[in-house]
Amino acid sequence: MITISRQTAKQYIYKTNGKIFSAVFTKKNGEKRKMVCRQGVAKYVKGVGLKFKPEEKDLIGVFDMHKKAYRFINTNTLEQIRVGGIKYNVK
């Protein structure tokens, strides 16, 4: 397994261009979560927009493929990602 920095992990996620990837991170309540997700999904969007900028809070907006809903990945608690079949540990 390859170890990468948080900044590099963010870049890998942004470069997925709508392809499916997985992420392991710690939720706000302390629970670990593994999510299969992707970016760039336009389904279920109401057109209202967000009331804050996720980048300012180190969050990445994604679409959870299992729950069929939009979620945020906290990059400060990101532990592992899998992009293109390659697993990366995030330090």
GROMACS .gro file of C-alpha atoms in nm:
model
   91
    1MET     CA    1   0.000   0.000   0.000
    2ILE     CA    2   0.126   0.348  -0.089
    3THR     CA    3   0.133   0.627   0.170
    4ILE     CA    4   0.038   0.977   0.051
    5SER     CA    5  -0.024   1.318   0.211
    6ARG     CA    6  -0.369   1.467   0.265
    7GLN     CA    7  -0.306   1.726  -0.005
    8THR     CA    8  -0.216   1.454  -0.257
    9ALA     CA    9  -0.525   1.254  -0.155
   10LYS     CA   10  -0.743   1.560  -0.225
   11GLN     CA   11  -0.586   1.596  -0.568
   12TYR     CA   12  -0.647   1.228  -0.646
   13ILE     CA   13  -1.014   1.263  -0.548
   14TYR     CA   14  -1.060   1.576  -0.761
   15LYS     CA   15  -0.891   1.403  -1.057
   16THR     CA   16  -1.133   1.108  -1.055
   17ASN     CA   17  -1.357   1.299  -1.300
   18GLY     CA   18  -1.675   1.119  -1.196
   19LYS     CA   19  -1.519   0.774  -1.161
   20ILE     CA   20  -1.612   0.565  -0.859
   21PHE     CA   21  -1.367   0.554  -0.566
   22SER     CA   22  -1.379   0.455  -0.200
   23ALA     CA   23  -1.275   0.647   0.109
   24VAL     CA   24  -1.227   0.555   0.475
   25PHE     CA   25  -1.254   0.842   0.723
   26THR     CA   26  -1.375   0.926   1.072
   27LYS     CA   27  -1.713   1.093   1.096
   28LYS     CA   28  -1.787   1.391   1.318
   29ASN     CA   29  -1.933   1.162   1.586
   30GLY     CA   30  -1.610   0.956   1.598
   31GLU     CA   31  -1.743   0.661   1.398
   32LYS     CA   32  -1.529   0.520   1.116
   33ARG     CA   33  -1.695   0.513   0.776
   34LYS     CA   34  -1.611   0.344   0.448
   35MET     CA   35  -1.790   0.505   0.158
   36VAL     CA   36  -1.806   0.412  -0.210
   37CYS     CA   37  -1.865   0.739  -0.389
   38ARG     CA   38  -1.805   0.961  -0.687
   39GLN     CA   39  -1.805   1.328  -0.776
   40GLY     CA   40  -1.990   1.509  -1.052
   41VAL     CA   41  -2.335   1.354  -1.000
   42ALA     CA   42  -2.619   1.588  -1.096
   43LYS     CA   43  -2.914   1.363  -1.008
   44TYR     CA   44  -3.130   1.461  -0.708
   45VAL     CA   45  -3.000   1.820  -0.717
   46LYS     CA   46  -3.264   2.082  -0.632
   47GLY     CA   47  -3.068   2.382  -0.757
   48VAL     CA   48  -3.063   2.561  -0.422
   49GLY     CA   49  -2.690   2.534  -0.351
   50LEU     CA   50  -2.498   2.523  -0.026
   51LYS     CA   51  -2.496   2.791   0.241
   52PHE     CA   52  -2.121   2.746   0.299
   53LYS     CA   53  -1.803   2.668   0.106
   54PRO     CA   54  -1.695   2.308   0.175
   55GLU     CA   55  -1.331   2.383   0.083
   56GLU     CA   56  -1.305   2.628   0.374
   57LYS     CA   57  -1.395   2.346   0.616
   58ASP     CA   58  -1.171   2.088   0.443
   59LEU     CA   59  -1.471   1.895   0.312
   60ILE     CA   60  -1.517   1.733  -0.029
   61GLY     CA   61  -1.872   1.690  -0.157
   62VAL     CA   62  -1.941   1.346  -0.308
   63PHE     CA   63  -2.234   1.122  -0.400
   64ASP     CA   64  -2.261   0.805  -0.187
   65MET     CA   65  -2.331   0.519  -0.428
   66HIS     CA   66  -2.487   0.289  -0.165
   67LYS     CA   67  -2.711   0.541   0.011
   68LYS     CA   68  -2.789   0.731  -0.312
   69ALA     CA   69  -2.737   1.063  -0.136
   70TYR     CA   70  -2.487   1.346  -0.121
   71ARG     CA   71  -2.229   1.334   0.159
   72PHE     CA   72  -1.910   1.512   0.262
   73ILE     CA   73  -1.568   1.359   0.320
   74ASN     CA   74  -1.369   1.532   0.593
   75THR     CA   75  -1.014   1.545   0.456
   76ASN     CA   76  -0.871   1.611   0.805
   77THR     CA   77  -0.982   1.265   0.921
   78LEU     CA   78  -0.925   1.082   0.591
   79GLU     CA   79  -0.736   0.755   0.649
   80GLN     CA   80  -0.748   0.568   0.320
   81ILE     CA   81  -0.867   0.603  -0.040
   82ARG     CA   82  -0.888   0.360  -0.327
   83VAL     CA   83  -0.871   0.517  -0.672
   84GLY     CA   84  -0.835   0.318  -0.993
   85GLY     CA   85  -0.791  -0.006  -0.800
   86ILE     CA   86  -0.490   0.126  -0.604
   87LYS     CA   87  -0.514   0.164  -0.225
   88TYR     CA   88  -0.349   0.467  -0.065
   89ASN     CA   89  -0.293   0.527   0.308
   90VAL     CA   90  -0.331   0.893   0.396
   91LYS     CA   91  -0.095   1.048   0.652
   0.00000   0.00000   0.00000
